[in-house]
């Protein structure tokens, strides 16, 4: 499973990219709105910080404007993937962009059949939103499992990018359900890195080593 950071915070991206575990970044208009007015600079900075894909979402509404903006976004950097929300009016636009070689991440997927339609178009990523399903008392992880089965049955090349992962069990369950990528807020990485039992084990090993009164392991 690949791991993307769901943030536009450049300091946090720099911090976690340095660990070697981050494979890409996803952004959206809400995340970008927190980083000031110069969105283009923020996005260019992120693209330069990450070797993997960076998803950038269109904000235009009409199909014609979405197509034009998608082309503009795709030219920002070689590792840009254009995010487009699922909508009937955008399907012809998505199909045209794919044919023209633009890599697409279709976002706001909430049903298996929605994912089927865009998988048929050959998009790179399809993003089911897990947490928002949970908000209406439906297990969003079920959708990921169903998508995995369907994609394998029909040989679709699109990758399942599990999104709206709000806690560690979402991430855990998405991995078991067969998502190709999880995009997570940085706070979840922080929680994994600072597990209390790991910290307790390190302290115990340190205490036992001190009992030997040795400075080096191989002396």
CSV table of C-alpha atoms in Angstrom, one decimal:
chain,number,residue,atom,x,y,z
A,1,UNK,CA,0.0,0.0,0.0
A,2,UNK,CA,1.2,3.5,-0.9
A,3,UNK,CA,0.8,6.3,1.6
A,4,UNK,CA,-0.2,9.9,0.6
A,5,UNK,CA,-0.4,12.9,2.9
A,6,UNK,CA,-3.7,14.7,2.8
A,7,UNK,CA,-2.5,18.2,3.5
A,8,UNK,CA,-1.2,21.4,2.0
A,9,UNK,CA,0.9,22.3,5.0
A,10,UNK,CA,4.5,22.5,3.6
A,11,UNK,CA,6.2,22.2,6.9
A,12,UNK,CA,4.3,19.0,7.7
A,13,UNK,CA,5.0,17.6,4.2
A,14,UNK,CA,8.7,18.3,4.6
A,15,UNK,CA,8.7,16.6,8.0
A,16,UNK,CA,7.1,13.4,6.9
A,17,UNK,CA,8.7,13.2,3.5
A,18,UNK,CA,12.0,13.0,5.3
A,19,UNK,CA,10.9,9.8,7.0
A,20,UNK,CA,10.8,8.0,3.6
A,21,UNK,CA,7.3,6.6,4.1
A,22,UNK,CA,5.3,9.2,2.1
A,23,UNK,CA,4.7,8.4,-1.5
A,24,UNK,CA,2.6,11.4,-2.6
A,25,UNK,CA,0.3,14.2,-1.5
A,26,UNK,CA,-3.4,15.0,-2.0
A,27,UNK,CA,-4.8,18.5,-1.7
A,28,UNK,CA,-8.3,20.1,-1.9
A,29,UNK,CA,-9.7,23.6,-1.9
A,30,UNK,CA,-10.3,23.4,1.9
A,31,UNK,CA,-6.7,22.5,2.7
A,32,UNK,CA,-5.3,25.1,0.3
A,33,UNK,CA,-7.5,27.8,1.8
A,34,UNK,CA,-5.5,27.4,5.1
A,35,UNK,CA,-2.2,28.2,3.5
A,36,UNK,CA,-2.6,31.8,2.4
A,37,UNK,CA,-3.6,33.5,-0.9
A,38,UNK,CA,-0.7,32.4,-3.2
A,39,UNK,CA,-2.1,29.0,-4.0
A,40,UNK,CA,0.1,28.6,-7.1
A,41,UNK,CA,3.3,29.0,-5.1
A,42,UNK,CA,2.1,26.6,-2.4
A,43,UNK,CA,1.3,24.0,-5.0
A,44,UNK,CA,4.6,24.4,-6.8
A,45,UNK,CA,6.4,24.1,-3.5
A,46,UNK,CA,4.6,20.9,-2.7
A,47,UNK,CA,5.3,19.4,-6.1
A,48,UNK,CA,9.0,20.2,-5.7
A,49,UNK,CA,9.1,18.6,-2.3
A,50,UNK,CA,7.5,15.3,-3.2
A,51,UNK,CA,8.8,12.8,-5.8
A,52,UNK,CA,5.4,11.0,-6.1
A,53,UNK,CA,2.1,12.3,-7.3
A,54,UNK,CA,0.4,15.4,-6.1
A,55,UNK,CA,-3.3,15.7,-6.5
A,56,UNK,CA,-4.7,19.2,-7.2
A,57,UNK,CA,-8.4,19.7,-7.5
A,58,UNK,CA,-10.3,21.9,-10.0
A,59,UNK,CA,-12.5,24.6,-8.6
A,60,UNK,CA,-14.3,25.6,-11.8
A,61,UNK,CA,-17.9,24.4,-12.3
A,62,UNK,CA,-18.9,24.3,-15.9
A,63,UNK,CA,-17.6,21.4,-18.0
A,64,UNK,CA,-15.8,23.8,-20.4
A,65,UNK,CA,-14.1,25.6,-17.5
A,66,UNK,CA,-13.2,22.4,-15.7
A,67,UNK,CA,-11.5,21.1,-18.9
A,68,UNK,CA,-9.6,24.3,-19.3
A,69,UNK,CA,-8.5,24.5,-15.7
A,70,UNK,CA,-7.6,20.8,-15.7
A,71,UNK,CA,-5.2,21.4,-18.5
A,72,UNK,CA,-3.7,24.4,-16.7
A,73,UNK,CA,-3.2,22.4,-13.5
A,74,UNK,CA,-1.7,19.4,-15.3
A,75,UNK,CA,1.1,21.7,-16.6
A,76,UNK,CA,2.2,22.9,-13.2
A,77,UNK,CA,4.7,20.0,-12.7
A,78,UNK,CA,5.4,16.5,-14.1
A,79,UNK,CA,4.0,14.9,-10.9
A,80,UNK,CA,0.6,16.6,-10.9
A,81,UNK,CA,-2.6,14.6,-11.0
A,82,UNK,CA,-5.8,16.5,-11.6
A,83,UNK,CA,-8.6,15.9,-9.1
A,84,UNK,CA,-12.2,16.2,-10.5
A,85,UNK,CA,-15.3,15.4,-8.5
A,86,UNK,CA,-17.6,12.7,-9.7
A,87,UNK,CA,-20.5,14.3,-11.7
A,88,UNK,CA,-22.4,13.3,-14.8
A,89,UNK,CA,-21.5,16.6,-16.6
A,90,UNK,CA,-17.8,16.0,-16.0
A,91,UNK,CA,-17.6,12.4,-17.4
A,92,UNK,CA,-17.1,13.5,-21.0
A,93,UNK,CA,-14.5,16.0,-19.8
A,94,UNK,CA,-12.7,13.2,-17.8
A,95,UNK,CA,-12.8,10.9,-20.8
A,96,UNK,CA,-11.3,13.6,-23.1
A,97,UNK,CA,-8.6,14.5,-20.6
A,98,UNK,CA,-7.6,10.8,-20.2
A,99,UNK,CA,-7.4,10.4,-24.0
A,100,UNK,CA,-5.1,13.4,-24.0
A,101,UNK,CA,-2.8,11.9,-21.5
A,102,UNK,CA,-3.8,13.9,-18.4
A,103,UNK,CA,-3.7,11.8,-15.2
A,104,UNK,CA,-7.0,12.1,-13.3
A,105,UNK,CA,-8.0,11.4,-9.7
A,106,UNK,CA,-11.9,11.2,-9.5
A,107,UNK,CA,-12.9,12.3,-6.0
A,108,UNK,CA,-16.1,12.2,-3.9
A,109,UNK,CA,-16.9,8.6,-4.9
A,110,UNK,CA,-19.7,7.1,-2.7
A,111,UNK,CA,-20.9,4.0,-4.5
A,112,UNK,CA,-19.6,1.0,-6.3
A,113,UNK,CA,-21.4,1.9,-9.6
A,114,UNK,CA,-19.9,5.4,-9.5
A,115,UNK,CA,-16.5,3.8,-9.3
A,116,UNK,CA,-17.4,1.4,-12.2
A,117,UNK,CA,-18.2,4.3,-14.5
A,118,UNK,CA,-15.0,6.2,-14.0
A,119,UNK,CA,-12.9,3.0,-14.0
A,120,UNK,CA,-14.2,2.4,-17.5
A,121,UNK,CA,-12.7,5.8,-18.5
A,122,UNK,CA,-9.2,4.7,-17.5
A,123,UNK,CA,-8.5,7.3,-14.8
A,124,UNK,CA,-5.4,6.8,-12.7
A,125,UNK,CA,-7.0,7.1,-9.2
A,126,UNK,CA,-10.5,6.7,-7.8
A,127,UNK,CA,-11.1,8.1,-4.3
A,128,UNK,CA,-13.9,6.6,-2.2
A,129,UNK,CA,-14.6,8.7,0.9
A,130,UNK,CA,-14.8,6.5,3.9
A,131,UNK,CA,-15.4,8.9,6.8
A,132,UNK,CA,-18.4,10.6,5.1
A,133,UNK,CA,-20.1,7.3,4.7
A,134,UNK,CA,-19.6,6.7,8.5
A,135,UNK,CA,-21.3,10.1,9.1
A,136,UNK,CA,-24.5,8.6,7.9
A,137,UNK,CA,-24.1,5.3,9.7
A,138,UNK,CA,-22.8,3.2,6.7
A,139,UNK,CA,-19.5,1.4,6.8
A,140,UNK,CA,-17.4,3.1,4.2
A,141,UNK,CA,-14.7,0.3,4.3
A,142,UNK,CA,-17.3,-2.0,2.7
A,143,UNK,CA,-17.2,0.1,-0.4
A,144,UNK,CA,-13.4,-0.3,-0.7
A,145,UNK,CA,-13.7,-4.1,-0.4
A,146,UNK,CA,-16.4,-4.2,-3.1
A,147,UNK,CA,-14.3,-2.0,-5.4
A,148,UNK,CA,-11.3,-4.2,-4.9
A,149,UNK,CA,-13.3,-7.3,-5.9
A,150,UNK,CA,-14.8,-5.6,-8.9
A,151,UNK,CA,-11.5,-4.1,-10.1
A,152,UNK,CA,-9.9,-7.5,-9.9
A,153,UNK,CA,-12.8,-9.3,-11.6
A,154,UNK,CA,-12.7,-7.0,-14.6
A,155,UNK,CA,-9.1,-6.1,-14.8
A,156,UNK,CA,-9.5,-2.3,-14.3
A,157,UNK,CA,-6.2,-0.5,-14.0
A,158,UNK,CA,-7.5,2.4,-11.9
A,159,UNK,CA,-6.0,2.5,-8.4
A,160,UNK,CA,-8.2,2.7,-5.3
A,161,UNK,CA,-7.2,5.7,-3.2
A,162,UNK,CA,-8.9,5.5,0.1
A,163,UNK,CA,-9.8,9.0,1.3
A,164,UNK,CA,-11.6,10.7,4.2
A,165,UNK,CA,-9.7,8.4,6.7
A,166,UNK,CA,-10.3,10.0,10.1
A,167,UNK,CA,-8.7,7.6,12.5
A,168,UNK,CA,-6.3,4.7,12.7
A,169,UNK,CA,-8.9,2.0,12.3
A,170,UNK,CA,-10.0,3.6,9.0
A,171,UNK,CA,-6.4,3.3,7.7
A,172,UNK,CA,-6.0,-0.2,9.2
A,173,UNK,CA,-9.2,-1.5,7.6
A,174,UNK,CA,-8.6,0.2,4.3
A,175,UNK,CA,-5.2,-1.7,4.1
A,176,UNK,CA,-6.9,-5.0,4.8
A,177,UNK,CA,-9.8,-4.2,2.3
A,178,UNK,CA,-7.3,-3.9,-0.5
A,179,UNK,CA,-7.0,-0.1,-1.1
A,180,UNK,CA,-3.9,0.6,-3.3
A,181,UNK,CA,-3.3,4.0,-1.5
A,182,UNK,CA,-4.4,5.6,1.7
A,183,UNK,CA,-4.3,9.3,1.9
A,184,UNK,CA,-4.2,10.4,5.5
A,185,UNK,CA,-4.0,13.6,7.6
A,186,UNK,CA,-0.6,14.0,9.2
A,187,UNK,CA,-2.0,13.5,12.7
A,188,UNK,CA,-2.6,9.8,12.0
A,189,UNK,CA,1.1,9.4,11.2
A,190,UNK,CA,1.9,11.1,14.4
A,191,UNK,CA,-0.2,8.7,16.3
A,192,UNK,CA,1.4,5.7,14.7
A,193,UNK,CA,4.9,7.0,15.4
A,194,UNK,CA,4.2,7.7,19.0
A,195,UNK,CA,2.7,4.4,20.1
A,196,UNK,CA,2.8,4.2,24.0
A,197,UNK,CA,3.9,0.5,24.0
A,198,UNK,CA,6.7,1.2,21.6
A,199,UNK,CA,7.9,4.0,23.8
A,200,UNK,CA,7.7,1.8,26.9
A,201,UNK,CA,9.7,-0.9,25.2
A,202,UNK,CA,12.5,1.5,24.2
A,203,UNK,CA,12.7,2.7,27.8
A,204,UNK,CA,12.9,-0.9,29.1
A,205,UNK,CA,15.7,-1.8,26.6
A,206,UNK,CA,17.6,1.3,27.5
A,207,UNK,CA,17.3,0.6,31.2
A,208,UNK,CA,18.5,-3.0,30.8
A,209,UNK,CA,21.4,-1.9,28.7
A,210,UNK,CA,22.5,0.6,31.3
A,211,UNK,CA,22.9,-2.3,33.8
A,212,UNK,CA,25.8,-3.6,31.7
A,213,UNK,CA,27.7,-0.3,32.2
A,214,UNK,CA,29.0,-0.5,28.6
A,215,UNK,CA,29.4,2.4,26.2
A,216,UNK,CA,29.4,0.4,23.0
A,217,UNK,CA,27.5,-2.6,21.7
A,218,UNK,CA,30.4,-4.4,20.0
A,219,UNK,CA,33.2,-3.7,22.5
